[in-house]
Amino acid sequence: MNYLWAFLIGGGICVVAQILIDKTAITSARIMVLFVVIGVILGGVGLYPKLVEFAGAGASVPLTGFGNLLAKGVKEEVDKIGALGILTGGLKASAAGIMAAIFFSFVASLIFEPKAK
């Protein structure tokens, strides 16, 4: 049953993004930023962690999950070190994911040849 909920919740998030891409004039980059901001807001008020607990990777893998991770990191760092945690918390919490994205993008750039448009 966990797999089903992960699929439905994650798929639902992706469906919303696809509808925004297809039916609005909003650029893909702005939609991605919107999803991160929604994740930060829902994570900041405590709603997104409940969704992650319910849907697992279906909620934590999409960009809204990244926003939730940023909010969680900021909360933890503010509790530990005060106001400076606002600047450092999100980066500390998401450093491994950011590093993986950079590393694998670099590896892909070495393997594949770009095509001129």
N, C-alpha and C. Protein backbone atom coordinates (compact mmCIF):
# COMPACT_ATOMS: atom_id res chain seq x y z
N MET A 1 0.82 -1.20 0.00
CA MET A 1 0.00 0.00 0.00
C MET A 1 0.87 1.27 0.00
N ASN A 2 2.05 1.19 0.64
CA ASN A 2 2.95 2.34 0.66
C ASN A 2 3.38 2.74 -0.73
N TYR A 3 3.65 1.74 -1.58
CA TYR A 3 4.05 2.03 -2.95
C TYR A 3 2.94 2.73 -3.72
N LEU A 4 1.72 2.31 -3.50
CA LEU A 4 0.58 2.92 -4.18
C LEU A 4 0.44 4.38 -3.79
N TRP A 5 0.53 4.68 -2.49
CA TRP A 5 0.41 6.07 -2.04
C TRP A 5 1.57 6.92 -2.55
N ALA A 6 2.77 6.36 -2.55
CA ALA A 6 3.92 7.09 -3.07
C ALA A 6 3.71 7.42 -4.54
N PHE A 7 3.23 6.44 -5.30
CA PHE A 7 2.98 6.64 -6.72
C PHE A 7 1.89 7.69 -6.94
N LEU A 8 0.80 7.61 -6.20
CA LEU A 8 -0.31 8.54 -6.39
C LEU A 8 0.05 9.96 -5.99
N ILE A 9 0.70 10.13 -4.86
CA ILE A 9 1.06 11.47 -4.40
C ILE A 9 2.14 12.07 -5.31
N GLY A 10 3.19 11.32 -5.57
CA GLY A 10 4.25 11.81 -6.47
C GLY A 10 3.72 12.08 -7.86
N GLY A 11 2.89 11.18 -8.36
CA GLY A 11 2.29 11.37 -9.67
C GLY A 11 1.36 12.57 -9.70
N GLY A 12 0.63 12.78 -8.62
CA GLY A 12 -0.25 13.95 -8.54
C GLY A 12 0.52 15.26 -8.59
N ILE A 13 1.66 15.30 -7.90
CA ILE A 13 2.50 16.50 -7.94
C ILE A 13 2.99 16.74 -9.37
N CYS A 14 3.40 15.67 -10.02
CA CYS A 14 3.88 15.79 -11.41
C CYS A 14 2.76 16.18 -12.36
N VAL A 15 1.56 15.68 -12.13
CA VAL A 15 0.41 16.05 -12.97
C VAL A 15 0.13 17.54 -12.85
N VAL A 16 0.17 18.07 -11.63
CA VAL A 16 -0.05 19.50 -11.43
C VAL A 16 0.99 20.31 -12.20
N ALA A 17 2.25 19.89 -12.11
CA ALA A 17 3.32 20.59 -12.84
C ALA A 17 3.08 20.52 -14.34
N GLN A 18 2.70 19.36 -14.85
CA GLN A 18 2.46 19.21 -16.29
C GLN A 18 1.30 20.06 -16.75
N ILE A 19 0.25 20.14 -15.96
CA ILE A 19 -0.89 21.00 -16.32
C ILE A 19 -0.46 22.46 -16.37
N LEU A 20 0.35 22.88 -15.39
CA LEU A 20 0.84 24.26 -15.40
C LEU A 20 1.70 24.53 -16.63
N ILE A 21 2.51 23.57 -17.03
CA ILE A 21 3.35 23.74 -18.22
C ILE A 21 2.49 23.84 -19.47
N ASP A 22 1.50 22.97 -19.57
CA ASP A 22 0.69 22.89 -20.79
C ASP A 22 -0.36 24.01 -20.91
N LYS A 23 -0.96 24.41 -19.82
CA LYS A 23 -2.12 25.29 -19.87
C LYS A 23 -1.85 26.74 -19.49
N THR A 24 -0.64 27.05 -19.03
CA THR A 24 -0.34 28.42 -18.65
C THR A 24 0.88 28.91 -19.42
N ALA A 25 1.13 30.20 -19.31
CA ALA A 25 2.30 30.79 -19.96
C ALA A 25 3.50 30.84 -19.01
N ILE A 26 3.36 30.22 -17.85
CA ILE A 26 4.45 30.22 -16.87
C ILE A 26 5.58 29.34 -17.40
N THR A 27 6.80 29.84 -17.32
CA THR A 27 7.94 29.06 -17.80
C THR A 27 8.23 27.89 -16.85
N SER A 28 8.90 26.89 -17.38
CA SER A 28 9.25 25.72 -16.57
C SER A 28 10.10 26.09 -15.37
N ALA A 29 11.02 27.03 -15.55
CA ALA A 29 11.88 27.45 -14.44
C ALA A 29 11.06 28.07 -13.32
N ARG A 30 10.08 28.87 -13.67
CA ARG A 30 9.24 29.51 -12.64
C ARG A 30 8.36 28.48 -11.95
N ILE A 31 7.91 27.49 -12.68
CA ILE A 31 7.11 26.42 -12.06
C ILE A 31 7.97 25.65 -11.06
N MET A 32 9.21 25.39 -11.42
CA MET A 32 10.10 24.68 -10.49
C MET A 32 10.33 25.51 -9.22
N VAL A 33 10.56 26.80 -9.39
CA VAL A 33 10.74 27.68 -8.22
C VAL A 33 9.46 27.71 -7.40
N LEU A 34 8.32 27.77 -8.05
CA LEU A 34 7.04 27.76 -7.35
C LEU A 34 6.89 26.50 -6.50
N PHE A 35 7.26 25.36 -7.04
CA PHE A 35 7.15 24.11 -6.30
C PHE A 35 8.09 24.09 -5.10
N VAL A 36 9.29 24.61 -5.25
CA VAL A 36 10.22 24.67 -4.11
C VAL A 36 9.65 25.59 -3.03
N VAL A 37 9.12 26.74 -3.43
CA VAL A 37 8.56 27.68 -2.46
C VAL A 37 7.34 27.07 -1.75
N ILE A 38 6.51 26.36 -2.49
CA ILE A 38 5.36 25.68 -1.86
C ILE A 38 5.86 24.67 -0.84
N GLY A 39 6.90 23.92 -1.18
CA GLY A 39 7.48 22.96 -0.24
C GLY A 39 8.03 23.63 1.00
N VAL A 40 8.68 24.79 0.83
CA VAL A 40 9.20 25.53 1.99
C VAL A 40 8.06 25.99 2.88
N ILE A 41 7.03 26.54 2.28
CA ILE A 41 5.90 27.04 3.07
C ILE A 41 5.20 25.90 3.81
N LEU A 42 4.89 24.83 3.09
CA LEU A 42 4.22 23.70 3.73
C LEU A 42 5.11 23.03 4.78
N GLY A 43 6.42 22.98 4.52
CA GLY A 43 7.35 22.44 5.51
C GLY A 43 7.47 23.34 6.71
N GLY A 44 7.45 24.66 6.48
CA GLY A 44 7.57 25.61 7.58
C GLY A 44 6.40 25.58 8.53
N VAL A 45 5.21 25.32 8.01
CA VAL A 45 4.03 25.27 8.88
C VAL A 45 3.75 23.86 9.40
N GLY A 46 4.57 22.89 8.98
CA GLY A 46 4.47 21.54 9.52
C GLY A 46 3.55 20.59 8.77
N LEU A 47 3.03 20.99 7.63
CA LEU A 47 2.13 20.12 6.88
C LEU A 47 2.87 19.12 6.00
N TYR A 48 3.97 19.56 5.38
CA TYR A 48 4.66 18.68 4.43
C TYR A 48 5.31 17.47 5.10
N PRO A 49 5.88 17.61 6.30
CA PRO A 49 6.42 16.39 6.94
C PRO A 49 5.36 15.30 7.14
N LYS A 50 4.12 15.69 7.39
CA LYS A 50 3.05 14.71 7.53
C LYS A 50 2.78 14.02 6.19
N LEU A 51 2.85 14.78 5.11
CA LEU A 51 2.68 14.20 3.78
C LEU A 51 3.82 13.24 3.46
N VAL A 52 5.05 13.61 3.83
CA VAL A 52 6.20 12.73 3.61
C VAL A 52 6.05 11.44 4.42
N GLU A 53 5.58 11.57 5.63
CA GLU A 53 5.35 10.37 6.46
C GLU A 53 4.31 9.46 5.84
N PHE A 54 3.31 10.05 5.21
CA PHE A 54 2.23 9.27 4.59
C PHE A 54 2.65 8.69 3.24
N ALA A 55 3.30 9.50 2.39
CA ALA A 55 3.58 9.08 1.01
C ALA A 55 5.03 8.71 0.76
N GLY A 56 5.91 8.87 1.71
CA GLY A 56 7.31 8.49 1.55
C GLY A 56 7.98 9.22 0.40
N ALA A 57 8.64 8.47 -0.46
CA ALA A 57 9.40 9.05 -1.56
C ALA A 57 8.50 9.78 -2.56
N GLY A 58 7.23 9.45 -2.59
CA GLY A 58 6.31 10.14 -3.48
C GLY A 58 6.18 11.62 -3.14
N ALA A 59 6.48 11.97 -1.90
CA ALA A 59 6.43 13.37 -1.48
C ALA A 59 7.82 13.96 -1.28
N SER A 60 8.80 13.14 -0.95
CA SER A 60 10.12 13.69 -0.65
C SER A 60 11.01 13.85 -1.88
N VAL A 61 10.74 13.14 -2.96
CA VAL A 61 11.58 13.22 -4.15
C VAL A 61 11.28 14.44 -5.03
N PRO A 62 10.02 14.83 -5.26
CA PRO A 62 9.76 15.99 -6.12
C PRO A 62 10.35 17.28 -5.53
N LEU A 63 10.31 18.35 -6.30
CA LEU A 63 10.89 19.62 -5.85
C LEU A 63 10.25 20.15 -4.58
N THR A 64 9.00 19.84 -4.35
CA THR A 64 8.38 20.27 -3.11
C THR A 64 9.08 19.64 -1.91
N GLY A 65 9.59 18.43 -2.10
CA GLY A 65 10.36 17.78 -1.04
C GLY A 65 11.67 18.50 -0.77
N PHE A 66 12.29 19.05 -1.82
CA PHE A 66 13.51 19.84 -1.64
C PHE A 66 13.20 21.09 -0.83
N GLY A 67 12.09 21.73 -1.12
CA GLY A 67 11.68 22.91 -0.35
C GLY A 67 11.43 22.55 1.10
N ASN A 68 10.80 21.41 1.34
CA ASN A 68 10.58 20.95 2.70
C ASN A 68 11.90 20.71 3.42
N LEU A 69 12.86 20.13 2.72
CA LEU A 69 14.19 19.89 3.30
C LEU A 69 14.87 21.20 3.69
N LEU A 70 14.74 22.22 2.85
CA LEU A 70 15.29 23.53 3.18
C LEU A 70 14.66 24.09 4.45
N ALA A 71 13.33 24.01 4.53
CA ALA A 71 12.63 24.53 5.72
C ALA A 71 13.04 23.77 6.97
N LYS A 72 13.15 22.45 6.86
CA LYS A 72 13.54 21.63 8.00
C LYS A 72 14.95 21.99 8.47
N GLY A 73 15.87 22.17 7.52
CA GLY A 73 17.24 22.54 7.87
C GLY A 73 17.31 23.89 8.56
N VAL A 74 16.54 24.85 8.06
CA VAL A 74 16.53 26.18 8.68
C VAL A 74 15.98 26.10 10.10
N LYS A 75 14.88 25.37 10.29
CA LYS A 75 14.31 25.23 11.63
C LYS A 75 15.32 24.65 12.61
N GLU A 76 16.00 23.57 12.18
CA GLU A 76 16.96 22.91 13.08
C GLU A 76 18.13 23.83 13.41
N GLU A 77 18.65 24.54 12.42
CA GLU A 77 19.80 25.42 12.66
C GLU A 77 19.42 26.63 13.50
N VAL A 78 18.23 27.17 13.31
CA VAL A 78 17.79 28.29 14.13
C VAL A 78 17.67 27.84 15.58
N ASP A 79 17.19 26.63 15.81
CA ASP A 79 17.10 26.11 17.17
C ASP A 79 18.49 25.94 17.79
N LYS A 80 19.48 25.54 16.98
CA LYS A 80 20.83 25.30 17.48
C LYS A 80 21.63 26.58 17.69
N ILE A 81 21.69 27.44 16.64
CA ILE A 81 22.62 28.56 16.69
C ILE A 81 21.95 29.92 16.58
N GLY A 82 20.65 29.98 16.48
CA GLY A 82 19.97 31.26 16.42
C GLY A 82 19.75 31.76 15.01
N ALA A 83 19.72 33.08 14.88
CA ALA A 83 19.35 33.71 13.61
C ALA A 83 20.30 33.36 12.47
N LEU A 84 21.55 33.07 12.76
CA LEU A 84 22.49 32.70 11.71
C LEU A 84 22.03 31.42 10.99
N GLY A 85 21.26 30.59 11.67
CA GLY A 85 20.73 29.37 11.08
C GLY A 85 19.82 29.61 9.89
N ILE A 86 19.27 30.83 9.79
CA ILE A 86 18.43 31.17 8.63
C ILE A 86 19.27 31.09 7.36
N LEU A 87 20.52 31.50 7.45
CA LEU A 87 21.40 31.51 6.28
C LEU A 87 22.08 30.16 6.04
N THR A 88 22.37 29.44 7.10
CA THR A 88 23.17 28.21 6.95
C THR A 88 22.36 26.93 6.96
N GLY A 89 21.21 26.92 7.56
CA GLY A 89 20.44 25.69 7.75
C GLY A 89 20.02 25.00 6.48
N GLY A 90 19.48 25.75 5.53
CA GLY A 90 19.03 25.15 4.28
C GLY A 90 20.17 24.54 3.49
N LEU A 91 21.31 25.22 3.48
CA LEU A 91 22.46 24.71 2.74
C LEU A 91 23.03 23.46 3.40
N LYS A 92 23.10 23.46 4.72
CA LYS A 92 23.61 22.27 5.41
C LYS A 92 22.71 21.06 5.17
N ALA A 93 21.41 21.27 5.23
CA ALA A 93 20.47 20.16 5.08
C ALA A 93 20.46 19.59 3.66
N SER A 94 20.68 20.44 2.68
CA SER A 94 20.57 19.99 1.30
C SER A 94 21.91 19.84 0.59
N ALA A 95 23.00 19.95 1.31
CA ALA A 95 24.33 19.92 0.68
C ALA A 95 24.59 18.63 -0.08
N ALA A 96 24.21 17.49 0.47
CA ALA A 96 24.48 16.21 -0.20
C ALA A 96 23.71 16.12 -1.52
N GLY A 97 22.47 16.54 -1.54
CA GLY A 97 21.68 16.50 -2.76
C GLY A 97 22.20 17.46 -3.81
N ILE A 98 22.60 18.65 -3.39
CA ILE A 98 23.15 19.62 -4.33
C ILE A 98 24.46 19.10 -4.91
N MET A 99 25.30 18.53 -4.05
CA MET A 99 26.58 17.98 -4.51
C MET A 99 26.35 16.84 -5.51
N ALA A 100 25.40 15.97 -5.24
CA ALA A 100 25.11 14.86 -6.15
C ALA A 100 24.64 15.39 -7.50
N ALA A 101 23.79 16.40 -7.49
CA ALA A 101 23.30 16.97 -8.75
C ALA A 101 24.44 17.57 -9.57
N ILE A 102 25.33 18.27 -8.90
CA ILE A 102 26.47 18.87 -9.61
C ILE A 102 27.40 17.78 -10.15
N PHE A 103 27.70 16.80 -9.32
CA PHE A 103 28.62 15.74 -9.73
C PHE A 103 28.07 14.94 -10.91
N PHE A 104 26.84 14.49 -10.83
CA PHE A 104 26.27 13.68 -11.90
C PHE A 104 26.04 14.49 -13.18
N SER A 105 25.76 15.78 -13.04
CA SER A 105 25.67 16.64 -14.22
C SER A 105 27.02 16.75 -14.91
N PHE A 106 28.07 16.86 -14.11
CA PHE A 106 29.42 16.92 -14.67
C PHE A 106 29.77 15.63 -15.39
N VAL A 107 29.47 14.49 -14.76
CA VAL A 107 29.75 13.20 -15.38
C VAL A 107 28.97 13.06 -16.69
N ALA A 108 27.72 13.47 -16.69
CA ALA A 108 26.91 13.39 -17.91
C ALA A 108 27.49 14.29 -19.01
N SER A 109 28.03 15.44 -18.61
CA SER A 109 28.61 16.33 -19.62
C SER A 109 29.88 15.74 -20.23
N LEU A 110 30.57 14.90 -19.50
CA LEU A 110 31.75 14.24 -20.04
C LEU A 110 31.40 13.09 -20.98
N ILE A 111 30.28 12.44 -20.72
CA ILE A 111 29.88 11.27 -21.49
C ILE A 111 29.17 11.65 -22.78
N PHE A 112 28.27 12.62 -22.70
CA PHE A 112 27.40 12.94 -23.84
C PHE A 112 27.89 14.19 -24.57
N GLU A 113 27.61 14.22 -25.87
CA GLU A 113 28.00 15.33 -26.73
C GLU A 113 26.79 16.26 -26.90
N PRO A 114 26.95 17.55 -26.61
CA PRO A 114 25.80 18.47 -26.80
C PRO A 114 25.50 18.67 -28.28
N LYS A 115 24.25 18.89 -28.58
CA LYS A 115 23.84 19.14 -29.96
C LYS A 115 23.56 20.64 -30.11
N ALA A 116 24.06 21.21 -31.19
CA ALA A 116 23.81 22.63 -31.47
C ALA A 116 22.39 22.80 -31.94
N LYS A 117 21.77 23.88 -31.52
CA LYS A 117 20.38 24.15 -31.94
C LYS A 117 20.35 25.12 -33.07
